[in-house]
Amino acid sequence: MGELHEACGVFGIVGQPAPQQMTDASSSLAIDTYHALYALQHRGQTSAGIASSGSEGIRYKKGDGLVQEVFDFDSLKKLTGHMAIGHVRYAAQRGMSGVNAQPLAVETLGMQIALAFNGNLTNAEQLRIAIENQGGILQTTGDAEIILYAIVRKLLETRSPEQKTLLENAVLEVMPLLKGAYSLLILARDKIIAARDPHGFRPLCIGRRAASPVGAHGAQDGGFGEIVFASESCALDVVNATFERDVKPGEVIVASPGNLKSLSVQAAKRCSLCAFEFVYFARPDSVIDGQSVEVSRTLAGQCLARSSPVEADVVIGVPDSGISSAVGYAQQSGIPYAMGFVKNRYIGRTFIQETQWLREQSLRIKLNVIASAVRGKRVIMVDDSIVRGTTINRVVSLVREAGATQVHMRVTSPPYMHPCYFGTDIPNRDQLPASRYTVKELADKIGVDSLAFLSIDDLPAVTPDLKITRCDACFTGNYPVPVALEKTGGDFL
Amino acid sequence: MGELHEACGVFGIVGQPAPQQMTDASSSLAIDTYHALYALQHRGQTSAGIASSGSEGIRYKKGDGLVQEVFDFDSLKKLTGHMAIGHVRYAAQRGMSGVNAQPLAVETLGMQIALAFNGNLTNAEQLRIAIENQGGILQTTGDAEIILYAIVRKLLETRSPEQKTLLENAVLEVMPLLKGAYSLLILARDKIIAARDPHGFRPLCIGRRAASPVGAHGAQDGGFGEIVFASESCALDVVNATFERDVKPGEVIVASPGNLKSLSVQAAKRCSLCAFEFVYFARPDSVIDGQSVEVSRTLAGQCLARSSPVEADVVIGVPDSGISSAVGYAQQSGIPYAMGFVKNRYIGRTFIQETQWLREQSLRIKLNVIASAVRGKRVIMVDDSIVRGTTINRVVSLVREAGATQVHMRVTSPPYMHPCYFGTDIPNRDQLPASRYTVKELADKIGVDSLAFLSIDDLPAVTPDLKITRCDACFTGNYPVPVALEKTGGDFL
Amino acid sequence: MGELHEACGVFGIVGQPAPQQMTDASSSLAIDTYHALYALQHRGQTSAGIASSGSEGIRYKKGDGLVQEVFDFDSLKKLTGHMAIGHVRYAAQRGMSGVNAQPLAVETLGMQIALAFNGNLTNAEQLRIAIENQGGILQTTGDAEIILYAIVRKLLETRSPEQKTLLENAVLEVMPLLKGAYSLLILARDKIIAARDPHGFRPLCIGRRAASPVGAHGAQDGGFGEIVFASESCALDVVNATFERDVKPGEVIVASPGNLKSLSVQAAKRCSLCAFEFVYFARPDSVIDGQSVEVSRTLAGQCLARSSPVEADVVIGVPDSGISSAVGYAQQSGIPYAMGFVKNRYIGRTFIQETQWLREQSLRIKLNVIASAVRGKRVIMVDDSIVRGTTINRVVSLVREAGATQVHMRVTSPPYMHPCYFGTDIPNRDQLPASRYTVKELADKIGVDSLAFLSIDDLPAVTPDLKITRCDACFTGNYPVPVALEKTGGDFL
Amino acid sequence: MGELHEACGVFGIVGQPAPQQMTDASSSLAIDTYHALYALQHRGQTSAGIASSGSEGIRYKKGDGLVQEVFDFDSLKKLTGHMAIGHVRYAAQRGMSGVNAQPLAVETLGMQIALAFNGNLTNAEQLRIAIENQGGILQTTGDAEIILYAIVRKLLETRSPEQKTLLENAVLEVMPLLKGAYSLLILARDKIIAARDPHGFRPLCIGRRAASPVGAHGAQDGGFGEIVFASESCALDVVNATFERDVKPGEVIVASPGNLKSLSVQAAKRCSLCAFEFVYFARPDSVIDGQSVEVSRTLAGQCLARSSPVEADVVIGVPDSGISSAVGYAQQSGIPYAMGFVKNRYIGRTFIQETQWLREQSLRIKLNVIASAVRGKRVIMVDDSIVRGTTINRVVSLVREAGATQVHMRVTSPPYMHPCYFGTDIPNRDQLPASRYTVKELADKIGVDSLAFLSIDDLPAVTPDLKITRCDACFTGNYPVPVALEKTGGDFL
């Protein structure tokens, strides 16, 4: 119910250039990108943008809002070319001018570059100060501009009279300077460079599709096809591409028409893919670093049924990410699963604030209990996490008002006790009740008859197919890279 | 997946007028109506409107689009008063000017009236000709204007020098002239009149809430509270009202501040509540004429498991209305239920048409298969209905592409063989494949290994709590009222 | 400066239908109408609309705002056909829903009709009551709907089993029932009917152009060309048509492709063209009933120079309609003319109200004095009228602040003493200072050293080429048709 | 008629901060700035922006379009503070994203700065390359960002451990590096810095007003009042400020609440105020460096009457800037002046392009001849300039079609023969017909009976009150600073 937010999603596609005699006027890859961003919309709803590259150079459009609010067909038609990248972004507040929307597109040193990334630099502040002290003027508050500055500076440092440094080499050399999480795509005139930080905090995968018949001018490509990059594999399906492999932690890849090359892989000793991708962020039909999200959620439900059983009449899941786990819990326990909630899928603007209504009303508009499923029953309610905990006790109240005689809550992640510095958004970082209360106290505050979390020890079991290790810092406080200390404070509920 | 559309949803609320010394400037009931229309948004996405009534008379705003597209806070603030009605409407094509949006508000004979209704008159054409021949000019193509004309004419016919006819009496006298389906709300300066056609084709219910503390000026109402009308009970929850009872078929009710009065009940011999409300239209958390929608869907799944069993590995449901039935099928059969699809909840504008892409792409953007759930498995896929059948074979293809070894389709309604004339929308009425093919032929065309429908005889069993009889004309052709003959034709798939 | 408002402008064009084998898909006449409405925009800025007619029937679009706010190219492209009418309208307040925008388009009795008119019925209230008592429901507050009702009723009364009454005959028969001012255009499927009230209160003229090469499909029309109707001749120039003649008071004309026919002329004994068309409303490049507006204004200035001379150093005119008269005054008197004011041509939204600033600021934003033209000089300031008088003393203050030593005001119309009921808008009808004060008192209130008006006796001299008589009721109180009595009251300044 | 465009207009205001105990929440200075930008709208219609500064820091909003399109009241309300600057800008093409809109606001080195400027740097390209080679990334294509970079670099160069360089000192030190034209305003947290280039190419003046009663919280300021900067004095009138003096060429001024200080004046040996400000750009009610624009235009007309007399019946002026000169010509020659044209003041979007109509139609929509003024007459037509010459022969055609027997054109500026590099926009620089044809040839091409230009020698006579010397490079080719050579070419007409 909106307590935690992924910060971004990226997408890129490399097609075939138009034959020489034709103008490069197709915008079909921009339209593909538009549809792919739809599939990644759950990773960021604050701003959206697309940059394309073709014979006319790089063109872009971006703005605040959902993908469908930012783009119309006329604007997509202008984004011509045989390569494109796109971005969706979440931010705590909608800014006045969309200044932080990505891709960030610039022209400097005779090059046009557009950059889109998902993640968060932990040394952004030091890099920012260094840039300013060298006379650079940062015009956004985002890390994308900092990364761009670092790359450009590296290009200047390493260029010699004889030879221009290749952009991808500059990216390679810059990566040791960037601390934290980043899965990034850089669009140049003639290629897309993809890079994933050495810890692999954020997902990034590669797909491929046969050159589209209506796409890039029917160009002959010897069967090479078109290369696609995406934060999640669910965006590949939408453009009819098939999954090829994940970008490896620390890997830099260059894709150009008819060409795909891995430059280097400099992974950290221990990788740190965000565990919350499986718990909450990713779409269930995505497969990340080998692990199906849906399978992981179902396993988490089954695991909880084994570790924290309780007598009950029905299992329900809090939409959307609690559903599969509830099904898994039901399967394992033999207690029937039922659809316990309806989530209104038309929700947009509500006017709760303006009318000073009870805050509870706000929840009723988004989420309704199906009374027939819970009335007179002992209910097991499965949800993905308790972060701030501001909503969950109201959900419990709704279930009780609908007639549940008992409510047992099962949470498919361990207690969330430490802030994240790697690209998720926690609106108020000092409000993490799990760090201040016992499970019993939490159960009382939430108003449930029993409460149980997934054990940290069970994390491997619920991601059996995952090929790399996880970041579990939010549960354990063991941060894979040094982070600034956070002042704590604030009240629970 | 959008083959059949409910035509409308209505909502109304009667609060307490402001004390004499205060201006009637609250728009809290308009805001309640806005939120209630959200809950009814699934009943119509083409246009939306709200009319309020207070000391300043009737005010209204309506337009094309979703509730959140039509209204902003400024426009809601102008809809002051202690009574309001609202409407959402579906139409095959978005018109140029929203001329058919409801409520239809007029001022005539010194009265201000606003009317909102859900349904479809089967004698609209005859009434329309009669009105025009009497010099009336119809400015919309909708039935609301025809009903309004009939009421106004009745008012003129029955008024005498001594006494003005009451609006509700005119409504009563007009009802025998109106054939077909209508659940209507009429807002006048000092009351709301609710009426439901004698067959009860469309749902309409009554709720009540304690006078809101921030609502109607803290007026003392002796505990009477505020009266609410809604097409579905799910809209009551949103405004914190509790269900009181359904409006009876043929009933006319007058609600004014502190007063609720049933004028008359003139039901048809056999009632005809639309069976598709349970199959597809209504929200699962609604209860209609005694029957929980969710329970009905679950029962339909269980019923199919008994009547059309098949060996399989997993049961999946096509979102949204197939989900509960799939859960029911799984429970009954013992075959595990799994979440088989992800439906993109951000879908708005797509540009499929413009790019002449394969039509299949359009589906991929809205609906994705969760491959891990079906790969290598014999799949039972539960859906609500086959009306035109234009989408379902593509859904089947997606499931097969994701690796299903067999696909067995189970449909929670009987074959749809006859057009509906009572307020649902069938884009192309001559394309009803179930009327032209055997079940085996249909299975081949759709591409499934087996296909089974709910039996007509099982309809009572899946709505055990329903207090009135159903309309099953779309399955049987037994229309409860005479309807014009429909020319048939067109091809399947 | 906005004290008096013309209520409307109309335009119509009849081209050539597409050859049989072609679809009637051109929207070039809608685009012509759009440009013509630009030229008539000064006659109404509240709403705008266009209706077209072709093989697809009548289509229309209308809305609140300026022509350019209501239409974009996509909406114009949909208005296909070989005939079109358009309308611009002024209203005191922008309504919520543009319900009174014209053309008013309906479909009734198997006909599609769109109507646009300029004027005001003086018996609208009686007609409205009669329509309602016959069961008609009026859905706008405008006279267009009343006229339409009267025509439709006449069609019904006069039709017989053998023969359908022609629309134009119904118009002819309805005209005796309509009292007041109306210049109207009716668009049917196959013709445009133009009518002007028997007094000829509002202008309406006919033009013709050679069939446009890019217009009506290059159809051969034997040189007949395309017929154009317009409130003012300035709209003919814009579409490259040439003036042919004025529609006569009381005349009904039918135009269809290749055909133009005057049905009847039933003029009043004494015509009553609005004198204010020359003083203020019309554009200077228009010629109305034989009289050039520009010439009339120049003559009025010359006339004032003879009748009300004064020693001074410079003559300036208040924009826009005072300019030509100031030039005429200067010519006649030998006193130099100078440009005294700059009027900001970008003015749109101002936020004076919100900031509770001195009202004078509002004027400064719209109008600035050119100090060098008046500093240290005795100034003669020519303006068109004093209606409410709320602005003029602030204009005088600006001129004095800029350094004028004397300000002598000359007004190119007689004192405005009686309200108008024939299609102009006076925001507050009880504030007509000229009816309550002597000229000397007025001069004191306005703050000028001398004040003189054009004499009523001079009206013929300033419109020497006018072919019909004028309405001077606002100066004399001699209304050409009976009007309701107006209660008076209110304060000056 | 739009052949030459001023590139920008700026405005700034320094009020009084709120008393300590109050929040600095007034947006009255932003509203003043909004109104002032209206008055400067003729200097740029492509984008508009406002930045304000107060206790909350700098806030800004900018975007593509007219002032009234970019701002609404809600956005102005957020621009709180006791200081503000604003900008209007012209650009040849409306960009996709308004990236070049000003003020340019950044936060760097712990400072918030917003910059707005009017002009053009002639060494922008060299500065741009230098910035990029130092690792700076320019994100706009405008000179504002280059100036900002230069200032920031100077701040870094001159700061020492003991002392921070003042922003105004950095501005002073940067000015020798900036070549070309610039009148700039820099808004910091606590002051506005105004600077004008040493040649004074573009105007910039200072005004003052008594602290507004509704403005800055009624703060006591000892009668100091509020300081205003504006590109033209016409913007002072709008906010009720009075002209104080012009900013001198080469002067840097710092204004803060209650304080106004001239830091330094480093003027070029010979100043170079743009002569076209008087001919065309500036509003007639402005006074620039001592010279009234209106007086200059009238004198130019008189001068032409003496230098290029011709027998004729009427003098008309092409709106807007030819009007005053025509009046001057008429006065001097004794030939009557008449209003010859009506310019449509509602012109916005036209659809000429889309319909492939004759280009002449486009002109008819904007400009109409008043036939009665020219019919059967020998006409002297006064216009301000011939730059590209693409429109003027169509204007001449309109006048002839309206019945003029002769057309004699008089131009109030010398032949425009050399491109401008100082902040005006010439859409196509190689199309300057005056550089390639004799006056006789030009007259033939334009289609006039005679043609005469103002003599370069008469420039001093038509700006008798001007306190500084003019730039007349566009007439003479004597550029006051070195400029890049321009390739020539292209055809006339």
PDB file of N, CA, C and O in Angstrom, chain C residues 227-260:
ATOM      1  N   ILE C 227     -21.153  31.003 -52.151  1.00  0.00           N
ATOM      2  CA  ILE C 227     -21.894  32.080 -51.484  1.00  0.00           C
ATOM      3  C   ILE C 227     -21.463  32.175 -50.026  1.00  0.00           C
ATOM      4  O   ILE C 227     -21.303  31.155 -49.348  1.00  0.00           O
ATOM      5  N   VAL C 228     -21.280  33.398 -49.576  1.00  0.00           N
ATOM      6  CA  VAL C 228     -20.820  33.637 -48.214  1.00  0.00           C
ATOM      7  C   VAL C 228     -21.787  34.590 -47.521  1.00  0.00           C
ATOM      8  O   VAL C 228     -22.257  35.540 -48.156  1.00  0.00           O
ATOM      9  N   PHE C 229     -22.110  34.312 -46.255  1.00  0.00           N
ATOM     10  CA  PHE C 229     -22.868  35.247 -45.425  1.00  0.00           C
ATOM     11  C   PHE C 229     -21.992  35.680 -44.254  1.00  0.00           C
ATOM     12  O   PHE C 229     -21.249  34.860 -43.713  1.00  0.00           O
ATOM     13  N   ALA C 230     -22.116  36.946 -43.850  1.00  0.00           N
ATOM     14  CA  ALA C 230     -21.308  37.388 -42.699  1.00  0.00           C
ATOM     15  C   ALA C 230     -21.973  38.564 -42.013  1.00  0.00           C
ATOM     16  O   ALA C 230     -22.624  39.396 -42.656  1.00  0.00           O
ATOM     17  N   SER C 231     -21.794  38.621 -40.697  1.00  0.00           N
ATOM     18  CA  SER C 231     -22.290  39.758 -39.933  1.00  0.00           C
ATOM     19  C   SER C 231     -21.669  41.063 -40.420  1.00  0.00           C
ATOM     20  O   SER C 231     -22.327  42.104 -40.444  1.00  0.00           O
ATOM     21  N   GLU C 232     -20.384  41.000 -40.782  1.00  0.00           N
ATOM     22  CA  GLU C 232     -19.696  42.205 -41.255  1.00  0.00           C
ATOM     23  C   GLU C 232     -18.886  41.865 -42.494  1.00  0.00           C
ATOM     24  O   GLU C 232     -18.317  40.770 -42.588  1.00  0.00           O
ATOM     25  N   SER C 233     -18.739  42.835 -43.364  1.00  0.00           N
ATOM     26  CA  SER C 233     -18.029  42.595 -44.617  1.00  0.00           C
ATOM     27  C   SER C 233     -16.545  42.318 -44.389  1.00  0.00           C
ATOM     28  O   SER C 233     -15.885  41.734 -45.240  1.00  0.00           O
ATOM     29  N   CYS C 234     -16.001  42.717 -43.228  1.00  0.00           N
ATOM     30  CA  CYS C 234     -14.585  42.449 -42.986  1.00  0.00           C
ATOM     31  C   CYS C 234     -14.280  40.950 -43.008  1.00  0.00           C
ATOM     32  O   CYS C 234     -13.156  40.541 -43.279  1.00  0.00           O
ATOM     33  N   ALA C 235     -15.292  40.118 -42.758  1.00  0.00           N
ATOM     34  CA  ALA C 235     -15.071  38.667 -42.779  1.00  0.00           C
ATOM     35  C   ALA C 235     -15.029  38.130 -44.200  1.00  0.00           C
ATOM     36  O   ALA C 235     -14.546  37.019 -44.434  1.00  0.00           O
ATOM     37  N   LEU C 236     -15.529  38.886 -45.154  1.00  0.00           N
ATOM     38  CA  LEU C 236     -15.458  38.453 -46.554  1.00  0.00           C
ATOM     39  C   LEU C 236     -14.018  38.527 -47.057  1.00  0.00           C
ATOM     40  O   LEU C 236     -13.530  37.624 -47.741  1.00  0.00           O
ATOM     41  N   ASP C 237     -13.350  39.628 -46.735  1.00  0.00           N
ATOM     42  CA  ASP C 237     -11.977  39.820 -47.210  1.00  0.00           C
ATOM     43  C   ASP C 237     -11.088  38.651 -46.813  1.00  0.00           C
ATOM     44  O   ASP C 237     -10.260  38.186 -47.591  1.00  0.00           O
ATOM     45  N   VAL C 238     -11.255  38.188 -45.595  1.00  0.00           N
ATOM     46  CA  VAL C 238     -10.380  37.162 -45.045  1.00  0.00           C
ATOM     47  C   VAL C 238     -10.441  35.871 -45.847  1.00  0.00           C
ATOM     48  O   VAL C 238      -9.465  35.139 -45.956  1.00  0.00           O
ATOM     49  N   VAL C 239     -11.632  35.567 -46.399  1.00  0.00           N
ATOM     50  CA  VAL C 239     -11.766  34.328 -47.172  1.00  0.00           C
ATOM     51  C   VAL C 239     -11.733  34.612 -48.661  1.00  0.00           C
ATOM     52  O   VAL C 239     -12.102  33.767 -49.479  1.00  0.00           O
ATOM     53  N   ASN C 240     -11.314  35.837 -49.003  1.00  0.00           N
ATOM     54  CA  ASN C 240     -11.109  36.190 -50.406  1.00  0.00           C
ATOM     55  C   ASN C 240     -12.415  36.305 -51.181  1.00  0.00           C
ATOM     56  O   ASN C 240     -12.414  36.192 -52.415  1.00  0.00           O
ATOM     57  N   ALA C 241     -13.522  36.522 -50.489  1.00  0.00           N
ATOM     58  CA  ALA C 241     -14.801  36.721 -51.160  1.00  0.00           C
ATOM     59  C   ALA C 241     -15.018  38.214 -51.393  1.00  0.00           C
ATOM     60  O   ALA C 241     -14.424  39.052 -50.712  1.00  0.00           O
ATOM     61  N   THR C 242     -15.856  38.553 -52.361  1.00  0.00           N
ATOM     62  CA  THR C 242     -16.160  39.966 -52.605  1.00  0.00           C
ATOM     63  C   THR C 242     -17.592  40.239 -52.189  1.00  0.00           C
ATOM     64  O   THR C 242     -18.479  39.397 -52.318  1.00  0.00           O
ATOM     65  N   PHE C 243     -17.765  41.436 -51.670  1.00  0.00           N
ATOM     66  CA  PHE C 243     -19.074  41.870 -51.201  1.00  0.00           C
ATOM     67  C   PHE C 243     -20.067  41.872 -52.354  1.00  0.00           C
ATOM     68  O   PHE C 243     -19.770  42.377 -53.437  1.00  0.00           O
ATOM     69  N   GLU C 244     -21.269  41.330 -52.110  1.00  0.00           N
ATOM     70  CA  GLU C 244     -22.286  41.359 -53.166  1.00  0.00           C
ATOM     71  C   GLU C 244     -23.426  42.306 -52.786  1.00  0.00           C
ATOM     72  O   GLU C 244     -23.686  43.279 -53.458  1.00  0.00           O
ATOM     73  N   ARG C 245     -24.060  42.090 -51.676  1.00  0.00           N
ATOM     74  CA  ARG C 245     -25.083  43.025 -51.196  1.00  0.00           C
ATOM     75  C   ARG C 245     -25.410  42.681 -49.759  1.00  0.00           C
ATOM     76  O   ARG C 245     -25.017  41.635 -49.249  1.00  0.00           O
ATOM     77  N   ASP C 246     -26.154  43.568 -49.085  1.00  0.00           N
ATOM     78  CA  ASP C 246     -26.640  43.262 -47.748  1.00  0.00           C
ATOM     79  C   ASP C 246     -27.911  42.445 -47.841  1.00  0.00           C
ATOM     80  O   ASP C 246     -28.690  42.573 -48.809  1.00  0.00           O
ATOM     81  N   VAL C 247     -28.132  41.581 -46.849  1.00  0.00           N
ATOM     82  CA  VAL C 247     -29.454  40.981 -46.701  1.00  0.00           C
ATOM     83  C   VAL C 247     -30.384  42.102 -46.258  1.00  0.00           C
ATOM     84  O   VAL C 247     -30.029  42.891 -45.378  1.00  0.00           O
ATOM     85  N   LYS C 248     -31.548  42.200 -46.888  1.00  0.00           N
ATOM     86  CA  LYS C 248     -32.453  43.311 -46.562  1.00  0.00           C
ATOM     87  C   LYS C 248     -33.220  43.027 -45.267  1.00  0.00           C
ATOM     88  O   LYS C 248     -33.504  41.860 -44.960  1.00  0.00           O
ATOM     89  N   PRO C 249     -33.580  44.037 -44.543  1.00  0.00           N
ATOM     90  CA  PRO C 249     -34.438  43.815 -43.381  1.00  0.00           C
ATOM     91  C   PRO C 249     -35.687  43.049 -43.798  1.00  0.00           C
ATOM     92  O   PRO C 249     -36.317  43.382 -44.817  1.00  0.00           O
ATOM     93  N   GLY C 250     -36.014  42.017 -43.061  1.00  0.00           N
ATOM     94  CA  GLY C 250     -37.192  41.210 -43.358  1.00  0.00           C
ATOM     95  C   GLY C 250     -37.009  40.193 -44.464  1.00  0.00           C
ATOM     96  O   GLY C 250     -37.961  39.512 -44.854  1.00  0.00           O
ATOM     97  N   GLU C 251     -35.792  40.049 -44.968  1.00  0.00           N
ATOM     98  CA  GLU C 251     -35.571  39.150 -46.101  1.00  0.00           C
ATOM     99  C   GLU C 251     -35.196  37.735 -45.627  1.00  0.00           C
ATOM    100  O   GLU C 251     -34.500  37.566 -44.619  1.00  0.00           O
ATOM    101  N   VAL C 252     -35.672  36.744 -46.377  1.00  0.00           N
ATOM    102  CA  VAL C 252     -35.258  35.359 -46.169  1.00  0.00           C
ATOM    103  C   VAL C 252     -34.618  34.860 -47.457  1.00  0.00           C
ATOM    104  O   VAL C 252     -35.189  35.019 -48.539  1.00  0.00           O
ATOM    105  N   ILE C 253     -33.430  34.297 -47.332  1.00  0.00           N
ATOM    106  CA  ILE C 253     -32.656  33.870 -48.498  1.00  0.00           C
ATOM    107  C   ILE C 253     -32.289  32.401 -48.335  1.00  0.00           C
ATOM    108  O   ILE C 253     -31.958  31.961 -47.236  1.00  0.00           O
ATOM    109  N   VAL C 254     -32.335  31.663 -49.429  1.00  0.00           N
ATOM    110  CA  VAL C 254     -31.896  30.274 -49.410  1.00  0.00           C
ATOM    111  C   VAL C 254     -30.700  30.129 -50.358  1.00  0.00           C
ATOM    112  O   VAL C 254     -30.769  30.526 -51.524  1.00  0.00           O
ATOM    113  N   ALA C 255     -29.626  29.579 -49.832  1.00  0.00           N
ATOM    114  CA  ALA C 255     -28.451  29.337 -50.666  1.00  0.00           C
ATOM    115  C   ALA C 255     -28.138  27.852 -50.652  1.00  0.00           C
ATOM    116  O   ALA C 255     -28.080  27.230 -49.588  1.00  0.00           O
ATOM    117  N   SER C 256     -27.960  27.298 -51.835  1.00  0.00           N
ATOM    118  CA  SER C 256     -27.502  25.916 -51.947  1.00  0.00           C
ATOM    119  C   SER C 256     -26.444  25.892 -53.039  1.00  0.00           C
ATOM    120  O   SER C 256     -26.240  26.886 -53.732  1.00  0.00           O
ATOM    121  N   PRO C 257     -25.722  24.804 -53.204  1.00  0.00           N
ATOM    122  CA  PRO C 257     -24.648  24.801 -54.197  1.00  0.00           C
ATOM    123  C   PRO C 257     -25.167  25.240 -55.570  1.00  0.00           C
ATOM    124  O   PRO C 257     -26.105  24.663 -56.103  1.00  0.00           O
ATOM    125  N   GLY C 258     -24.592  26.305 -56.086  1.00  0.00           N
ATOM    126  CA  GLY C 258     -24.982  26.784 -57.404  1.00  0.00           C
ATOM    127  C   GLY C 258     -26.283  27.550 -57.439  1.00  0.00           C
ATOM    128  O   GLY C 258     -26.806  27.850 -58.510  1.00  0.00           O
ATOM    129  N   ASN C 259     -26.798  27.925 -56.290  1.00  0.00           N
ATOM    130  CA  ASN C 259     -28.110  28.542 -56.239  1.00  0.00           C
ATOM    131  C   ASN C 259     -28.212  29.554 -55.106  1.00  0.00           C
ATOM    132  O   ASN C 259     -27.784  29.289 -53.994  1.00  0.00           O
ATOM    133  N   LEU C 260     -28.836  30.700 -55.372  1.00  0.00           N
ATOM    134  CA  LEU C 260     -29.063  31.724 -54.355  1.00  0.00           C
ATOM    135  C   LEU C 260     -30.405  32.353 -54.661  1.00  0.00           C
ATOM    136  O   LEU C 260     -30.614  32.885 -55.758  1.00  0.00           O
TER     137      LEU C 260
END
